[in-house]
mmCIF file with all atom_site columns, C-alpha atoms in Angstrom:
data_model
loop_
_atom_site.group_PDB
_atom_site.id
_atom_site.type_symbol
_atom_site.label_atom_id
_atom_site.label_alt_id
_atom_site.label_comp_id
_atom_site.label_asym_id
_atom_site.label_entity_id
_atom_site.label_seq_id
_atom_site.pdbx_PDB_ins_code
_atom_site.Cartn_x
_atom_site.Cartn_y
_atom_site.Cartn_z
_atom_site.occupancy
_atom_site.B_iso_or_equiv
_atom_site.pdbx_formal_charge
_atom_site.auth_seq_id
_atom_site.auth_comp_id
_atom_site.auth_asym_id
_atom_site.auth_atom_id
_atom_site.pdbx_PDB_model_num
ATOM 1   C CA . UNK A 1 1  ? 19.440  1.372   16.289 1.00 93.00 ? 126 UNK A CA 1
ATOM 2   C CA . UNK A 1 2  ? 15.601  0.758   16.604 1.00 96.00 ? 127 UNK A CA 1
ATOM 3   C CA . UNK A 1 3  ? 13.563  3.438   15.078 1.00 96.00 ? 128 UNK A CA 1
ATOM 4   C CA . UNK A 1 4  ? 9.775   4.224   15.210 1.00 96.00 ? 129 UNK A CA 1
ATOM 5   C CA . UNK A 1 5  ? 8.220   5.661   12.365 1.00 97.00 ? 130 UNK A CA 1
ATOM 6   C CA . UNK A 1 6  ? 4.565   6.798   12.902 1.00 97.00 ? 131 UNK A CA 1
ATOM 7   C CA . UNK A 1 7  ? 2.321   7.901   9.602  1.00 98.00 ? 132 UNK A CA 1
ATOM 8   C CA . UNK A 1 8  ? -0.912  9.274   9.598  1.00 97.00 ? 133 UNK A CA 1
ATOM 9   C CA . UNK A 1 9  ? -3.048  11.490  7.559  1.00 96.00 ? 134 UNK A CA 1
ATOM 10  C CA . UNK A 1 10 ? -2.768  14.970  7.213  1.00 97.00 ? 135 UNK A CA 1
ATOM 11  C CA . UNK A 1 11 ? -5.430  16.633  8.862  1.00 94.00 ? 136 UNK A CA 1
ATOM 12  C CA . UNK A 1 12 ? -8.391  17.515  6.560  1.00 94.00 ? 137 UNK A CA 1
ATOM 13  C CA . UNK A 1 13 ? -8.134  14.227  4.200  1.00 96.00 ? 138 UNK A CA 1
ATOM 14  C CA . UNK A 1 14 ? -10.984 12.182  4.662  1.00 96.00 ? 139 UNK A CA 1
ATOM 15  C CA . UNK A 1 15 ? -10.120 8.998   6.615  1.00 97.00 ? 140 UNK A CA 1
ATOM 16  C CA . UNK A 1 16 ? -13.143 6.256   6.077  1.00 97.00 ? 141 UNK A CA 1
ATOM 17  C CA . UNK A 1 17 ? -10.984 4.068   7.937  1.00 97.00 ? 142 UNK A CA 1
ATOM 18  C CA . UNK A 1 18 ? -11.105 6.349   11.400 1.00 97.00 ? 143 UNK A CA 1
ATOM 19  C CA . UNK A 1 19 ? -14.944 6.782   10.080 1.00 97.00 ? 144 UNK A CA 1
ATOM 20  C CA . UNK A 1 20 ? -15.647 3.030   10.366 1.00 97.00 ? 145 UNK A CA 1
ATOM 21  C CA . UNK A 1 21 ? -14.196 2.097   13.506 1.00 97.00 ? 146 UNK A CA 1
ATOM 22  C CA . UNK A 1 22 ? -15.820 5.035   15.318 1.00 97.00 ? 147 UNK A CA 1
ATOM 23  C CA . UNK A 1 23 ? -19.218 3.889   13.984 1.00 97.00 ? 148 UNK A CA 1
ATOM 24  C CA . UNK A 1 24 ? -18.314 0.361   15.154 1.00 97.00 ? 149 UNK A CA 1
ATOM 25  C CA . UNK A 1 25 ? -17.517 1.099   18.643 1.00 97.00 ? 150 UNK A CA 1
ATOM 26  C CA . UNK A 1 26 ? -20.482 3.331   18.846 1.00 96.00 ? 151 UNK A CA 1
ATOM 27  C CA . UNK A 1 27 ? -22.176 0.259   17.868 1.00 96.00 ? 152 UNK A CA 1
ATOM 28  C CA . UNK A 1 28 ? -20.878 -1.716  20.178 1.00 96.00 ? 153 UNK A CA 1
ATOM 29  C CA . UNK A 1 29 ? -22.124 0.565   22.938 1.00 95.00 ? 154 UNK A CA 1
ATOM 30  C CA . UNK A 1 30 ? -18.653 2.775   23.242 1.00 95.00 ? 155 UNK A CA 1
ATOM 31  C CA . UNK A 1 31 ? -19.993 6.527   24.078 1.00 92.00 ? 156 UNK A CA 1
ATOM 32  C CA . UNK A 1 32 ? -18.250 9.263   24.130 1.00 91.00 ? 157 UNK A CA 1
ATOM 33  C CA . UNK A 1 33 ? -15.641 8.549   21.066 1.00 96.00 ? 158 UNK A CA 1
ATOM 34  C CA . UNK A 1 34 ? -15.730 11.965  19.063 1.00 96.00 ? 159 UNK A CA 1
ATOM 35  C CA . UNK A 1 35 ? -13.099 11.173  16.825 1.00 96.00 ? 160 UNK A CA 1
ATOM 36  C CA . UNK A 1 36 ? -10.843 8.135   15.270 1.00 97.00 ? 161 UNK A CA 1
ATOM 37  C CA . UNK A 1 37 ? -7.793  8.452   12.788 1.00 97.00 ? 162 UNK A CA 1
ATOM 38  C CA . UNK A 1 38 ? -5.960  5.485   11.852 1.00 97.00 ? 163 UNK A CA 1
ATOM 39  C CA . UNK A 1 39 ? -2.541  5.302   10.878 1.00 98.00 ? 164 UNK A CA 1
ATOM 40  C CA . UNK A 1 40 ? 0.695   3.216   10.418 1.00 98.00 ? 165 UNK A CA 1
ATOM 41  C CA . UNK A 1 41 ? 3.677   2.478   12.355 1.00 97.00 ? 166 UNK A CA 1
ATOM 42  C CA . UNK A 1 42 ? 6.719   0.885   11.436 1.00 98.00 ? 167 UNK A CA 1
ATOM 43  C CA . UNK A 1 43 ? 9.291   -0.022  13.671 1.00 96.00 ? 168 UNK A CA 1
ATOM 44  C CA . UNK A 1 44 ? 12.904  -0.551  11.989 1.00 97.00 ? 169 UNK A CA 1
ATOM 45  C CA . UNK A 1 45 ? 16.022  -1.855  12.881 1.00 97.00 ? 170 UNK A CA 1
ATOM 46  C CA . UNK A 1 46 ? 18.747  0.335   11.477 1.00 96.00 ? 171 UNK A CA 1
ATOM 47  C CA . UNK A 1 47 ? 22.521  -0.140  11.291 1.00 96.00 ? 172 UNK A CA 1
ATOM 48  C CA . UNK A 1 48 ? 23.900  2.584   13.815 1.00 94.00 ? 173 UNK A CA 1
ATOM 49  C CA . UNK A 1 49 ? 25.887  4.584   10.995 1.00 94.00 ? 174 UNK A CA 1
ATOM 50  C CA . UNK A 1 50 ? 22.508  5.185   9.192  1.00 94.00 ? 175 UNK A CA 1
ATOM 51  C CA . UNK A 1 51 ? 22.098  9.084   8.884  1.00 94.00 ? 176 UNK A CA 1
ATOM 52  C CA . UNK A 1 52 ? 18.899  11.313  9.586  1.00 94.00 ? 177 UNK A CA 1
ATOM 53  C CA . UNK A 1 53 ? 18.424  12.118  5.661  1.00 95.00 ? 178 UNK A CA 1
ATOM 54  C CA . UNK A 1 54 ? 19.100  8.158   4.671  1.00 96.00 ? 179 UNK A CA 1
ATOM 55  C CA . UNK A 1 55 ? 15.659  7.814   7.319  1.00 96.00 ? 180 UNK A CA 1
ATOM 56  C CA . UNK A 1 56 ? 13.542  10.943  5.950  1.00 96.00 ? 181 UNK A CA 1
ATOM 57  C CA . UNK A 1 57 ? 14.277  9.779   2.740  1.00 96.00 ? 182 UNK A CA 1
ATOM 58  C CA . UNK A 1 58 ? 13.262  6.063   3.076  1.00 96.00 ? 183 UNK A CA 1
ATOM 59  C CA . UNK A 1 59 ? 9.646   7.360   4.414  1.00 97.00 ? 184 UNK A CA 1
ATOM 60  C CA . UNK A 1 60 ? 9.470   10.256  1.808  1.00 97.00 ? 185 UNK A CA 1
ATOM 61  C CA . UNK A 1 61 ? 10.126  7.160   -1.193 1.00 96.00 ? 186 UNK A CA 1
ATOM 62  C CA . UNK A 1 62 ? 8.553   4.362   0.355  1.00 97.00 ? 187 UNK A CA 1
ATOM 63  C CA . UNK A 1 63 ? 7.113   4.372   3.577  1.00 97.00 ? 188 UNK A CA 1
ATOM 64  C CA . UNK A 1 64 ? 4.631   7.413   3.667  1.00 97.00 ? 189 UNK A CA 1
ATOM 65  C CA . UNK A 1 65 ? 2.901   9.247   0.792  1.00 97.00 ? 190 UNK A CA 1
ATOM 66  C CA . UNK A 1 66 ? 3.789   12.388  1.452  1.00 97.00 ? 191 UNK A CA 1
ATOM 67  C CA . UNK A 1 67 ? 1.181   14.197  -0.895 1.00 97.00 ? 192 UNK A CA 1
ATOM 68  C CA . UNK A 1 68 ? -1.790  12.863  2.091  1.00 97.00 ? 193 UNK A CA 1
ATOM 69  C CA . UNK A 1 69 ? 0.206   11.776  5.353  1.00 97.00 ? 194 UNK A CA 1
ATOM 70  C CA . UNK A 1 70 ? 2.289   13.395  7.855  1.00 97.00 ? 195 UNK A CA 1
ATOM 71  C CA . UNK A 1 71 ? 5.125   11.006  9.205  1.00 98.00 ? 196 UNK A CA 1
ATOM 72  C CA . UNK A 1 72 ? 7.113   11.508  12.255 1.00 96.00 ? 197 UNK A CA 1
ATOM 73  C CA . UNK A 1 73 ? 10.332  9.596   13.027 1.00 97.00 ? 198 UNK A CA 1
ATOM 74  C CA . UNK A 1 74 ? 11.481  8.895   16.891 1.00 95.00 ? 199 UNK A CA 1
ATOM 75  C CA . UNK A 1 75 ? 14.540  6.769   18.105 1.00 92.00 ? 200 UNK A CA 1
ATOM 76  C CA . UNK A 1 76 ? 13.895  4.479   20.483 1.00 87.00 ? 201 UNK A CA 1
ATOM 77  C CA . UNK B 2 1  ? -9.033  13.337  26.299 1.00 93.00 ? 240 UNK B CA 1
ATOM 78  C CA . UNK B 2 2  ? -6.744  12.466  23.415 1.00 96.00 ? 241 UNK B CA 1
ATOM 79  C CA . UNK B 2 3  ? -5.440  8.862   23.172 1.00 96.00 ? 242 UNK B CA 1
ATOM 80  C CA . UNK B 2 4  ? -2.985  7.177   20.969 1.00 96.00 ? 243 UNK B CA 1
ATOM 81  C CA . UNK B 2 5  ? -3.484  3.028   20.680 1.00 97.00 ? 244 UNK B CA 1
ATOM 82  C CA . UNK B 2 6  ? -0.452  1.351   19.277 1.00 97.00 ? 245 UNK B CA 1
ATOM 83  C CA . UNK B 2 7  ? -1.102  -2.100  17.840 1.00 98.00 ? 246 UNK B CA 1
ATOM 84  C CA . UNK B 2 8  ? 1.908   -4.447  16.952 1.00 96.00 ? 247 UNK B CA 1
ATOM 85  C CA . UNK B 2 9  ? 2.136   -8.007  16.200 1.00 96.00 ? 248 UNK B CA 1
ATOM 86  C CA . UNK B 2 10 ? 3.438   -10.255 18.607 1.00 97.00 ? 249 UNK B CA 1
ATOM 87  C CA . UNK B 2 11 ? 7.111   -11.178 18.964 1.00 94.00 ? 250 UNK B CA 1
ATOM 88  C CA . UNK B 2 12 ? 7.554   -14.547 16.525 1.00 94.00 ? 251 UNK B CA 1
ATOM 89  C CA . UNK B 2 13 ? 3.987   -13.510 14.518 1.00 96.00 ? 252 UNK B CA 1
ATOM 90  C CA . UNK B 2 14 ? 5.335   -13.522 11.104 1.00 96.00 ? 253 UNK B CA 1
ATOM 91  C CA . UNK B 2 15 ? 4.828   -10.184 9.362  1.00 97.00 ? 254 UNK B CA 1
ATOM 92  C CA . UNK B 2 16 ? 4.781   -10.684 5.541  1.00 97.00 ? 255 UNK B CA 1
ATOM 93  C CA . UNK B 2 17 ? 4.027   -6.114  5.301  1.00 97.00 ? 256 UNK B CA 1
ATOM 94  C CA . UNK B 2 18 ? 6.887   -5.853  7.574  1.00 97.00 ? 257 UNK B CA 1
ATOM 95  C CA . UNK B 2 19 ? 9.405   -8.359  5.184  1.00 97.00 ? 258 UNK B CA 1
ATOM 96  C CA . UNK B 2 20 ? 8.298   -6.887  2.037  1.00 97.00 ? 259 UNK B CA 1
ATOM 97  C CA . UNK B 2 21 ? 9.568   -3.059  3.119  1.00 97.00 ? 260 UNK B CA 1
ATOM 98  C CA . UNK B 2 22 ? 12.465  -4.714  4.170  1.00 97.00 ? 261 UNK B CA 1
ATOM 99  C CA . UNK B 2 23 ? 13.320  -5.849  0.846  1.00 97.00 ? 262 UNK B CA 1
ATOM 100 C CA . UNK B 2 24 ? 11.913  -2.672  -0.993 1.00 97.00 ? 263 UNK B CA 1
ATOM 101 C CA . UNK B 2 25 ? 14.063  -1.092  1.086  1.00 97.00 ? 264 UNK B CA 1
ATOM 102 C CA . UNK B 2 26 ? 16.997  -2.549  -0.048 1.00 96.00 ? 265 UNK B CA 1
ATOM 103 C CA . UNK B 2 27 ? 16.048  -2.391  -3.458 1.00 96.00 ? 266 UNK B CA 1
ATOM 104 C CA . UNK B 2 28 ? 15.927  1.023   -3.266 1.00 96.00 ? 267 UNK B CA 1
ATOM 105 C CA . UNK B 2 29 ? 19.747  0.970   -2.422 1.00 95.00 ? 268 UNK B CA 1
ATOM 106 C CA . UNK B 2 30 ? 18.859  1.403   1.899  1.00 95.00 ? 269 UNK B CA 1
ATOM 107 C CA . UNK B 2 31 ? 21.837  -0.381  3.462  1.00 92.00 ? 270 UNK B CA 1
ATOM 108 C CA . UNK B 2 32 ? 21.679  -1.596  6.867  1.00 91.00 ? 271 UNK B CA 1
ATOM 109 C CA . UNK B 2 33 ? 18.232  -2.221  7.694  1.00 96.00 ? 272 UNK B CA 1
ATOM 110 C CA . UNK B 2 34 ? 17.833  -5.441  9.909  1.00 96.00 ? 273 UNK B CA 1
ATOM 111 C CA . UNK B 2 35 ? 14.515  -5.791  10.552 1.00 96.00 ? 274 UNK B CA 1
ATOM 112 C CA . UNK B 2 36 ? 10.656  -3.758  9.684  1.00 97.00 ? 275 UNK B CA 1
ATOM 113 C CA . UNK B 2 37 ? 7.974   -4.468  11.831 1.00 97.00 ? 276 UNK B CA 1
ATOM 114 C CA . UNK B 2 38 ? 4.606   -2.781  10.699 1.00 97.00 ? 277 UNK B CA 1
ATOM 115 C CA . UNK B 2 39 ? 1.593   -2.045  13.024 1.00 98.00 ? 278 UNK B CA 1
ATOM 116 C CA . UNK B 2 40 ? -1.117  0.565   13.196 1.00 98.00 ? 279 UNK B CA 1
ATOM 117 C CA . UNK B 2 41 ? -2.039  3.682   15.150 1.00 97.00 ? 280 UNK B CA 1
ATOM 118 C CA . UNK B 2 42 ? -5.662  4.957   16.303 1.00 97.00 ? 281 UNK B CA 1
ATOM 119 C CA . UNK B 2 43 ? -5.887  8.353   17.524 1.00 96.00 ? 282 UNK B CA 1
ATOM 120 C CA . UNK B 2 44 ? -8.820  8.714   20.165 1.00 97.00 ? 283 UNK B CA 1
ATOM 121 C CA . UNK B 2 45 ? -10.999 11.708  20.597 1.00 97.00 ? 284 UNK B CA 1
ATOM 122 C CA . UNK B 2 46 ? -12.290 10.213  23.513 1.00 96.00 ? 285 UNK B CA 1
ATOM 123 C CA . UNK B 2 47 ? -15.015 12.012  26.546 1.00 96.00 ? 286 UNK B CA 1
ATOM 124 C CA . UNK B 2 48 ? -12.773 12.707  29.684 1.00 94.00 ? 287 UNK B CA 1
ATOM 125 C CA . UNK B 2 49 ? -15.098 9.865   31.537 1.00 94.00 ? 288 UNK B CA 1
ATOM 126 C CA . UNK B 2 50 ? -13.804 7.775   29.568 1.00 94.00 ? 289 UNK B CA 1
ATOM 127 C CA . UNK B 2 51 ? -12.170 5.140   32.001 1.00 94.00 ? 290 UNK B CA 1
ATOM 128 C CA . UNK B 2 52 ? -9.357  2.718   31.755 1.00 94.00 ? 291 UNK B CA 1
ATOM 129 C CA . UNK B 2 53 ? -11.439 -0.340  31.595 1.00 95.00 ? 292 UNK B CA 1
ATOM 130 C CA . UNK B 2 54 ? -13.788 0.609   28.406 1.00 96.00 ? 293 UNK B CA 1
ATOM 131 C CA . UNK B 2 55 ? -10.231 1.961   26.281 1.00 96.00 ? 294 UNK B CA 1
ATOM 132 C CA . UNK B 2 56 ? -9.157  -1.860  27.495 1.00 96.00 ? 295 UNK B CA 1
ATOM 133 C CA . UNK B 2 57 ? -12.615 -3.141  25.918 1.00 96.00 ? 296 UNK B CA 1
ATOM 134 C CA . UNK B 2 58 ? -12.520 -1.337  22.765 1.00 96.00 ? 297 UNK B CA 1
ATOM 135 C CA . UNK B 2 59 ? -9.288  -2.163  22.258 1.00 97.00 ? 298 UNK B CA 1
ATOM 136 C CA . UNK B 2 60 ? -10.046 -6.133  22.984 1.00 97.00 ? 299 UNK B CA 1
ATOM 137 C CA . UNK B 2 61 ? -13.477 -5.911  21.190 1.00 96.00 ? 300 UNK B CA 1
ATOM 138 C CA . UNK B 2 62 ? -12.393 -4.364  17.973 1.00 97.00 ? 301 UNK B CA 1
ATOM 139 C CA . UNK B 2 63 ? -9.129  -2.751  17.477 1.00 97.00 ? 302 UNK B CA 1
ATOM 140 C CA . UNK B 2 64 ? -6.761  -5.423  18.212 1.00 97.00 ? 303 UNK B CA 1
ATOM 141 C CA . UNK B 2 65 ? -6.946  -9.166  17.392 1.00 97.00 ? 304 UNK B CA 1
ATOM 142 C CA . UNK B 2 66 ? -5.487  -10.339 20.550 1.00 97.00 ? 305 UNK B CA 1
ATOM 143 C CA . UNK B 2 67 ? -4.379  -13.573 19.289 1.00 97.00 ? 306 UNK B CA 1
ATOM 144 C CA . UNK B 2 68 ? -1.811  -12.274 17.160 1.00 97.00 ? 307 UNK B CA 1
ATOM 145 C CA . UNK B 2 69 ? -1.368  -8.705  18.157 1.00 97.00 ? 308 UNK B CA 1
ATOM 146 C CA . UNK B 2 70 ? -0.823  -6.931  21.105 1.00 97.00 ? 309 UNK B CA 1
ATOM 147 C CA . UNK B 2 71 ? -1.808  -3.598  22.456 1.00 98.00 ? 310 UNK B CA 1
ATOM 148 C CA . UNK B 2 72 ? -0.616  -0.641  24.096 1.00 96.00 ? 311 UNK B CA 1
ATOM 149 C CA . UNK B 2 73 ? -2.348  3.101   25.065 1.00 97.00 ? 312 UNK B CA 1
ATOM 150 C CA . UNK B 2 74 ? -0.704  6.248   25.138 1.00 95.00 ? 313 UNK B CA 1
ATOM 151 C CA . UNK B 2 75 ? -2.831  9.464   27.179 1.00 92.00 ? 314 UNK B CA 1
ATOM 152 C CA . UNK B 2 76 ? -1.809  12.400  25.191 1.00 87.00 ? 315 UNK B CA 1
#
């Protein structure tokens, strides 16, 4: 089962990241970009038995800290 | 316009981030998991004129290195 797990920051945390890269493609004559937020994906290969809470709980202990992200899991 | 740029490594580009969640995984007692591929995400706040060509540029310019990594966009 192939699983797509998307993690970004919650909205209101400061992302220098996003920041940088809209100053660069302003820089490199892009226009019109008003915002940029960066984030992670991970895309996993899972047995088929593996349950809902075995998923939420590998991104809430390893993949996404939970304290500044957001994570969102879809099945592909 | 809103737009979501997914950025991936290519199919036999080894991923040394993806490998090493695939083992903490299964440290942490996560049966079952075959493969992790990492990438990363850039959300857009882009001006509706925007056109298809200068998302293509940005994203060959400076968001993906197209050697190794490929591309996709997402209008949200």
């Amino acid at each position: 089962m192939k699983l797509r797990i998307i993690v970004s920051l919650k909205n209101g945390v400061l992302d220098p990241q996003g920041k940088a890269i809209q100053h660069a493609l302003s820089g490199l004559g892009f226009d019109g970009v008003d915002d940029v937020r960066a984030g992670k994906i991970f895309e996993l290969d899972v047995a088929d038995t593996t349950t809902d809470e075995a998923v939420d709980e590998m991104c809430r202990k390893l993949l996404a800290n939970t304290v500044i992200e957001n994570y969102r899991v879809e099945r592909l």
